[in-house]
């Protein structure tokens, strides 16, 4: 090797290489390359997008990356329903302000198709000893990253919903934890009818008209009935399971916290944490929030379970609702440093730290994190409920997925508001999906 060689597009002189080699032993356990460990990038900056629910995570990553490697991370917080549009606009307009994007997995196909994010396949293969791809939860690794046989990002937030319940409300109404969606409906109806006058409702049903909210709530029921969005790549919205799921969503709406179509997690979460609802379907990080006395009035008064079953389905299925990864912008002029960040931020060590950080908004993406003793101790009820789900329901994630999800959201919202019957709503969505996928 000469005095200066190129590694990943960055000049590495002999002094930095020796420093890096010395740091490699420690760095290797943290998904860190010798180059990054040597602080060869110190003084540089990266610009990143991040969704609002991950703001605490952004602060943690910024502090750690600066302290360990001397690199400043400049996060721009973006509403979760605008993250794909902002990333696409940044590249297609030529602005190229961002190096790394926090992406929703359902949009990865569109981002790849529009050439907004880099193909990371060869980098992952080259650095697989540091990436440890075999450690990502098998149910999420491909849906979160794979498009037409190539990988365009790495997962770091493996979102699913669980059914959370308030033990006190259930006890005073003589209700057990629902095993089926029929049990759930009866419980919600009972609580609302008995306690509505006191401001207590059976459930907060997240029905706000954006895909990541409304389809998550529908997806829980679709998973519970054992259905799927697609079958052999074709729309499957008129299956018996899909229709039953939509009917369950609409059936419970009159007994939910008013008004489901106006309830996103910003409205539903405070109500549950204030002890105003018996149930809420929510991401697994709620188990951490519920134990924080600064934000919760139900500390030690709640439980979590897999979403209920429906129809003939007997297996607990978790819908992969939301879920995020890190990807490198094709407009970045610092792709080598961006890859160093992505590899570090998705590493087993960093993601475990985020799992056990209050209000990080991060759920398990790696097997090592899900089974870690520190996570089991930090969120024991949630960890057990996640582990009880034996299968997963994956959302569409191909190039047309954003349009598919918008079309389904539009129709489900009409049904939830009583403007159309659930079966007719799905028939309209099915027709639109068939057109988009033709």
Coordinates of C-alpha atoms in Angstrom, one line a residue:
X1 CA 0.0 0.0 0.0
X2 CA 1.3 3.5 -0.8
X3 CA 1.3 6.4 1.6
X4 CA -2.1 7.4 0.3
X5 CA -4.7 4.9 -0.9
X6 CA -8.4 5.3 -1.6
X7 CA -10.8 3.4 0.5
X8 CA -14.5 4.0 -0.1
X9 CA -13.6 7.2 -2.0
X10 CA -11.8 8.8 0.9
X11 CA -8.1 9.5 1.1
X12 CA -6.5 7.4 3.9
X13 CA -3.0 8.3 4.7
X14 CA -0.6 6.0 6.6
X15 CA -1.0 7.8 9.9
X16 CA -4.7 7.5 9.8
X17 CA -4.5 3.9 8.8
X18 CA -2.4 3.0 11.7
X19 CA -4.7 4.9 14.1
X20 CA -7.6 3.2 12.5
X21 CA -6.0 -0.2 12.8
X22 CA -5.4 0.4 16.5
X23 CA -9.0 1.4 16.9
X24 CA -10.4 -1.4 14.8
X25 CA -10.6 -3.9 17.6
X26 CA -12.9 -1.6 19.6
X27 CA -14.6 -0.3 16.6
X28 CA -15.5 -3.6 15.1
X29 CA -17.9 -4.4 17.9
X30 CA -19.8 -1.2 17.1
X31 CA -20.1 -1.6 13.3
X32 CA -17.4 1.0 12.8
X33 CA -14.8 0.9 10.2
X34 CA -11.1 1.6 11.0
X35 CA -11.4 4.8 8.9
X36 CA -14.3 6.2 10.9
X37 CA -12.7 5.1 14.2
X38 CA -9.5 7.0 13.2
X39 CA -11.6 10.2 13.1
X40 CA -10.5 10.7 9.5
X41 CA -13.7 12.6 8.9
X42 CA -13.5 14.9 11.9
X43 CA -14.7 18.4 11.2
X44 CA -17.0 17.3 8.4
X45 CA -20.8 17.5 8.4
X46 CA -23.7 15.4 7.1
X47 CA -27.2 16.7 6.4
X48 CA -30.1 14.3 7.1
X49 CA -33.8 14.1 7.1
X50 CA -35.6 12.5 10.1
X51 CA -39.3 12.1 10.9
X52 CA -40.7 14.0 13.9
X53 CA -41.3 10.9 16.0
X54 CA -37.6 10.1 15.7
X55 CA -36.5 13.6 17.0
X56 CA -35.1 12.2 20.2
X57 CA -33.2 9.5 18.3
X58 CA -31.7 12.3 16.1
X59 CA -30.4 14.1 19.2
X60 CA -28.8 10.9 20.5
X61 CA -27.2 10.0 17.1
X62 CA -25.9 13.6 16.7
X63 CA -24.3 13.6 20.2
X64 CA -22.7 10.2 19.8
X65 CA -21.4 10.7 16.2
X66 CA -19.8 14.0 17.2
X67 CA -18.2 12.7 20.3
X68 CA -16.9 9.4 18.8
X69 CA -15.9 10.5 15.3
X70 CA -15.9 14.3 15.3
X71 CA -18.6 14.6 12.6
X72 CA -21.6 16.9 12.9
X73 CA -25.0 15.6 12.0
X74 CA -27.5 18.2 10.9
X75 CA -31.0 16.8 11.1
X76 CA -34.0 18.4 9.5
X77 CA -37.2 17.1 11.2
X78 CA -40.0 16.4 8.6
X79 CA -43.6 15.3 9.2
X80 CA -43.8 11.5 8.7
X81 CA -46.4 11.8 5.9
X82 CA -44.0 14.1 3.9
X83 CA -40.7 12.3 4.2
X84 CA -40.8 10.6 0.7
X85 CA -42.0 13.8 -1.0
X86 CA -39.2 15.8 0.6
X87 CA -36.5 13.3 -0.3
X88 CA -37.7 13.1 -3.9
X89 CA -38.0 16.9 -4.3
X90 CA -34.5 17.4 -2.9
X91 CA -33.0 15.2 -5.6
X92 CA -35.3 16.0 -8.6
X93 CA -35.0 19.7 -8.0
X94 CA -31.3 19.5 -8.0
X95 CA -31.1 21.1 -4.5
X96 CA -29.3 18.1 -3.1
X97 CA -29.3 19.4 0.4
X98 CA -29.4 16.0 2.1
X99 CA -26.9 13.2 2.3
X100 CA -29.0 10.6 4.2
X101 CA -32.7 10.0 4.4
X102 CA -34.9 8.5 7.1
X103 CA -37.3 6.5 4.9
X104 CA -40.5 4.6 5.4
X105 CA -40.1 1.1 4.1
X106 CA -43.3 1.2 2.0
X107 CA -41.7 3.9 -0.1
X108 CA -38.4 2.2 -0.8
X109 CA -39.5 0.9 -4.2
X110 CA -40.6 4.3 -5.3
X111 CA -37.4 6.0 -4.0
X112 CA -35.3 3.5 -5.9
X113 CA -37.4 3.7 -9.0
X114 CA -37.1 7.5 -9.0
X115 CA -33.3 7.3 -8.4
X116 CA -33.6 9.2 -5.1
X117 CA -31.6 6.7 -3.0
X118 CA -28.4 4.8 -3.7
X119 CA -28.1 1.1 -4.4
X120 CA -26.2 -0.2 -1.4
X121 CA -26.0 -3.9 -2.4
X122 CA -22.3 -4.0 -3.1
X123 CA -21.4 -1.9 0.0
X124 CA -23.4 -4.3 2.2
X125 CA -21.7 -7.3 0.7
X126 CA -18.3 -5.7 1.0
X127 CA -18.8 -4.7 4.7
X128 CA -21.1 -7.6 5.7
X129 CA -18.8 -8.4 8.7
X130 CA -19.7 -5.0 10.1
X131 CA -23.2 -4.8 8.8
X132 CA -24.2 -8.2 10.2
X133 CA -27.2 -8.6 7.8
X134 CA -28.0 -12.0 9.3
X135 CA -28.9 -10.2 12.6
X136 CA -31.7 -8.2 11.1
X137 CA -35.1 -9.7 11.9
X138 CA -35.8 -11.9 8.9
X139 CA -39.4 -10.6 8.6
X140 CA -38.3 -7.0 8.0
X141 CA -34.9 -7.2 6.3
X142 CA -36.1 -7.8 2.8
X143 CA -39.3 -5.7 2.9
X144 CA -37.3 -2.7 4.3
X145 CA -34.5 -2.8 1.9
X146 CA -34.9 -5.1 -1.2
X147 CA -36.2 -3.8 -4.6
X148 CA -35.8 -6.0 -7.6
X149 CA -33.0 -8.0 -6.0
X150 CA -31.0 -5.0 -4.9
X151 CA -30.8 -3.3 -1.5
X152 CA -31.3 0.4 -1.1
X153 CA -31.2 1.0 2.6
X154 CA -30.8 -0.7 6.0
X155 CA -33.5 -1.0 8.7
X156 CA -33.2 0.6 12.1
X157 CA -36.8 0.9 13.4
X158 CA -38.9 -2.3 13.1
X159 CA -42.4 -1.1 13.7
X160 CA -45.3 -3.2 14.5
X161 CA -48.5 -2.6 16.5
X162 CA -49.5 -4.3 19.7
X163 CA -52.8 -4.0 21.5
X164 CA -52.3 -2.0 24.7
X165 CA -54.9 -2.1 27.5
X166 CA -55.6 -0.3 30.7
X167 CA -55.7 -2.8 33.5
X168 CA -57.9 -0.6 35.8
X169 CA -60.6 0.0 33.2
X170 CA -60.7 -3.6 32.3
X171 CA -60.9 -4.8 35.9
X172 CA -63.8 -2.5 36.9
X173 CA -65.8 -3.6 33.9
X174 CA -65.0 -7.2 34.3
X175 CA -63.3 -7.5 31.0
X176 CA -60.4 -9.8 30.0
X177 CA -57.7 -9.1 27.4
X178 CA -59.5 -9.7 24.0
X179 CA -58.3 -12.7 22.1
X180 CA -60.5 -12.0 19.0
X181 CA -61.7 -8.9 17.2
X182 CA -65.2 -9.8 18.3
X183 CA -64.0 -9.8 21.9
X184 CA -62.4 -6.5 21.3
X185 CA -65.6 -5.0 19.8
X186 CA -67.7 -6.2 22.8
X187 CA -65.2 -4.8 25.3
X188 CA -65.0 -1.4 23.6
X189 CA -68.7 -1.1 23.3
X190 CA -69.2 -2.0 27.0
X191 CA -66.7 0.4 28.3
X192 CA -68.0 3.3 26.2
X193 CA -71.6 2.7 27.1
X194 CA -70.8 2.5 30.9
X195 CA -68.1 5.2 31.2
X196 CA -68.6 7.7 28.4
X197 CA -70.3 10.1 30.7
X198 CA -67.1 10.3 32.7
X199 CA -64.9 10.9 29.6
X200 CA -63.8 7.3 29.4
X201 CA -64.0 5.5 26.1
X202 CA -63.4 1.9 25.0
X203 CA -60.7 2.6 22.6
X204 CA -58.7 5.2 20.7
X205 CA -59.0 4.1 17.1
X206 CA -56.4 5.8 14.9
X207 CA -58.3 6.5 11.7
X208 CA -56.7 9.7 10.5
X209 CA -56.6 9.9 6.7
X210 CA -53.0 9.3 6.0
X211 CA -51.7 5.8 5.0
X212 CA -49.3 5.4 7.8
X213 CA -52.1 5.9 10.3
X214 CA -55.3 4.5 8.8
X215 CA -53.8 1.6 7.0
X216 CA -51.9 0.6 10.1
X217 CA -55.2 0.3 11.9
X218 CA -56.8 -1.6 9.0
X219 CA -53.6 -3.7 8.7
X220 CA -54.0 -4.9 12.3
X221 CA -57.4 -6.3 11.5
X222 CA -56.2 -7.7 8.1
X223 CA -53.3 -9.5 9.9
X224 CA -55.7 -10.7 12.6
X225 CA -58.0 -12.3 10.0
X226 CA -55.0 -13.8 8.2
X227 CA -55.4 -11.8 5.1
X228 CA -52.9 -10.0 2.8
X229 CA -52.7 -6.9 0.7
X230 CA -51.3 -8.7 -2.3
X231 CA -51.4 -12.3 -3.4
X232 CA -48.9 -13.5 -6.0
X233 CA -48.2 -9.8 -6.7
X234 CA -51.9 -9.1 -7.5
X235 CA -54.4 -7.0 -5.4
X236 CA -56.2 -9.1 -2.8
X237 CA -58.5 -6.6 -1.3
X238 CA -61.7 -8.5 -2.1
X239 CA -60.7 -11.6 -0.1
X240 CA -63.0 -12.7 2.7
X241 CA -60.4 -11.7 5.2
X242 CA -59.8 -8.3 3.7
X243 CA -63.6 -7.5 3.7
X244 CA -64.0 -8.8 7.3
X245 CA -61.1 -6.6 8.4
X246 CA -62.7 -3.4 7.0
X247 CA -66.1 -4.3 8.5
X248 CA -64.5 -4.7 11.9
X249 CA -62.8 -1.3 11.6
X250 CA -66.1 0.4 10.8
X251 CA -68.1 -1.6 13.4
X252 CA -66.1 -0.3 16.3
X253 CA -66.0 3.4 15.2
X254 CA -69.2 4.6 17.0
X255 CA -67.8 3.5 20.4
X256 CA -64.3 4.9 19.9
X257 CA -62.8 8.1 21.3
X258 CA -64.4 10.8 19.1
X259 CA -63.7 11.0 16.3
X260 CA -61.6 8.2 14.7
X261 CA -61.2 9.9 11.3
X262 CA -59.6 12.8 13.2
X263 CA -57.5 10.7 15.5
X264 CA -53.8 10.3 14.7
X265 CA -51.3 9.2 17.3
X266 CA -51.0 12.8 18.5
X267 CA -54.6 12.6 19.7
X268 CA -54.8 8.9 20.6
X269 CA -51.6 8.5 22.5
X270 CA -52.3 11.3 25.1
X271 CA -55.8 9.9 25.7
X272 CA -54.5 6.4 26.5
X273 CA -51.6 7.7 28.7
X274 CA -54.1 9.8 30.6
X275 CA -56.2 6.8 31.4
X276 CA -59.1 7.9 29.1
X277 CA -59.3 4.8 26.9
X278 CA -59.3 1.1 27.7
X279 CA -57.5 0.2 24.5
X280 CA -55.2 1.5 21.8
X281 CA -53.3 -0.2 19.0
X282 CA -49.9 1.4 18.9
X283 CA -46.3 0.9 18.1
X284 CA -44.2 -1.1 20.6
X285 CA -42.4 2.0 21.9
X286 CA -45.6 2.9 23.8
X287 CA -44.5 0.4 26.4
X288 CA -41.6 2.8 27.2
X289 CA -43.7 5.9 27.2
X290 CA -46.4 4.4 29.4
X291 CA -43.8 3.8 32.2
X292 CA -42.6 7.4 32.1
X293 CA -44.3 9.2 35.0
X294 CA -43.5 12.6 33.3
X295 CA -45.9 11.8 30.5
X296 CA -48.1 8.9 31.8
X297 CA -50.8 8.5 34.4
X298 CA -51.0 4.7 33.9
X299 CA -47.5 3.7 35.1
X300 CA -47.7 0.0 36.1
X301 CA -51.4 0.0 35.2
X302 CA -51.2 -1.2 31.6
X303 CA -50.5 -4.3 29.6
X304 CA -49.7 -5.3 26.0
X305 CA -50.7 -8.2 23.8
X306 CA -50.5 -9.3 20.2
X307 CA -53.4 -7.9 18.1
X308 CA -56.5 -10.0 18.2
X309 CA -57.4 -12.8 15.9
X310 CA -60.4 -13.0 13.5
X311 CA -62.3 -15.5 11.4
X312 CA -60.5 -18.9 11.0
X313 CA -57.0 -17.5 11.7
X314 CA -55.4 -19.1 14.7
X315 CA -51.8 -17.6 14.4
X316 CA -50.7 -14.3 15.9
X317 CA -49.7 -12.1 12.9
X318 CA -48.1 -8.7 13.3
X319 CA -48.7 -6.1 10.6
X320 CA -45.5 -4.3 9.7
X321 CA -47.0 -0.8 10.3
X322 CA -44.6 2.0 9.5
X323 CA -41.0 0.9 9.9
X324 CA -38.0 3.0 8.9
X325 CA -34.5 2.7 7.6
X326 CA -31.5 4.8 6.6
X327 CA -30.7 5.4 2.9
X328 CA -28.1 7.5 1.1
X329 CA -29.3 10.2 -1.3
X330 CA -28.1 10.0 -4.8
X331 CA -27.6 13.8 -4.6
X332 CA -25.1 13.5 -1.8
X333 CA -21.5 14.6 -2.4
X334 CA -20.3 12.8 0.7
X335 CA -21.5 9.2 0.0
X336 CA -18.5 7.5 1.7
X337 CA -19.2 9.4 4.9
X338 CA -22.9 8.8 4.5
X339 CA -22.3 5.1 4.3
X340 CA -20.2 5.2 7.4
X341 CA -23.1 6.8 9.2
X342 CA -25.7 4.4 7.8
X343 CA -23.6 1.4 8.8
X344 CA -23.0 2.7 12.3
X345 CA -26.6 3.9 12.9
X346 CA -28.1 0.5 12.0
X347 CA -25.5 -1.5 13.9
X348 CA -26.6 -3.9 16.6
X349 CA -24.9 -1.8 19.3
X350 CA -26.5 1.6 18.3
X351 CA -30.0 0.2 17.7
X352 CA -29.9 -1.5 21.1
X353 CA -29.0 1.7 22.7
X354 CA -31.9 3.4 21.0
X355 CA -34.3 0.6 22.1
X356 CA -33.5 1.4 25.7
X357 CA -33.7 5.2 25.3
X358 CA -36.8 7.0 26.6
X359 CA -39.0 8.3 23.8
X360 CA -36.6 7.3 21.0
X361 CA -39.6 6.0 19.0
X362 CA -37.4 3.0 18.0
X363 CA -38.6 -0.6 17.9
X364 CA -36.6 -3.8 17.4
X365 CA -35.1 -4.3 13.9
X366 CA -32.4 -6.8 14.9
X367 CA -32.7 -10.3 16.5
X368 CA -29.9 -9.3 19.0
X369 CA -31.9 -6.3 20.1
X370 CA -35.2 -8.1 20.5
X371 CA -33.6 -10.8 22.6
X372 CA -31.1 -8.6 24.6
X373 CA -31.4 -8.8 28.3
X374 CA -31.3 -5.0 28.6
X375 CA -34.3 -4.7 26.3
X376 CA -36.2 -7.4 28.1
X377 CA -35.5 -5.6 31.4
X378 CA -36.4 -2.2 29.9
X379 CA -39.7 -3.2 28.3
X380 CA -40.6 -6.7 29.5
X381 CA -44.3 -6.6 28.6
X382 CA -43.6 -5.3 25.1
X383 CA -40.8 -7.7 24.4
X384 CA -42.9 -10.7 25.3
X385 CA -45.8 -9.5 23.1
X386 CA -43.6 -8.9 20.1
X387 CA -42.0 -12.3 20.5
X388 CA -45.5 -13.9 20.6
X389 CA -46.2 -12.9 17.0
X390 CA -45.1 -15.8 14.8
X391 CA -45.9 -14.2 11.4
X392 CA -45.9 -10.8 9.8
X393 CA -48.1 -9.0 7.3
X394 CA -46.0 -6.9 4.8
X395 CA -47.4 -3.8 3.1
X396 CA -46.8 -3.3 -0.6
X397 CA -43.3 -1.7 -1.1
X398 CA -42.9 -1.6 -4.8
X399 CA -42.6 1.5 -7.1
X400 CA -46.4 2.0 -7.1
X401 CA -46.9 1.5 -3.4
X402 CA -47.4 5.2 -2.4
X403 CA -50.2 5.5 -4.9
X404 CA -51.7 2.1 -3.8
X405 CA -51.7 3.2 -0.2
X406 CA -53.2 6.6 -1.0
X407 CA -56.0 4.9 -3.0
X408 CA -56.8 2.4 -0.2
X409 CA -56.6 5.2 2.4
X410 CA -59.1 7.3 0.5
X411 CA -61.6 4.4 0.3
X412 CA -61.2 3.3 3.9
X413 CA -61.7 6.8 5.1
X414 CA -65.0 7.0 3.2
X415 CA -66.1 3.7 4.9
X416 CA -65.0 4.9 8.3
X417 CA -67.1 8.0 7.9
X418 CA -70.1 6.0 6.9
X419 CA -70.1 7.4 3.3
X420 CA -69.7 4.0 1.7
X421 CA -70.0 0.3 2.7
X422 CA -66.7 -1.4 3.6
X423 CA -67.0 -4.0 0.8
X424 CA -67.8 -1.3 -1.8
X425 CA -64.8 0.7 -0.5
X426 CA -62.5 -2.2 -1.0
X427 CA -64.0 -2.9 -4.4
X428 CA -63.1 0.6 -5.5
X429 CA -59.6 0.3 -4.1
X430 CA -59.1 -3.1 -5.7
X431 CA -60.1 -1.6 -9.1
X432 CA -57.6 1.3 -8.6
X433 CA -54.9 -1.1 -7.5
X434 CA -55.4 -3.4 -10.6
X435 CA -55.1 -0.3 -12.8
X436 CA -51.9 0.9 -11.1
X437 CA -50.3 -2.6 -11.2
X438 CA -51.3 -3.4 -14.8

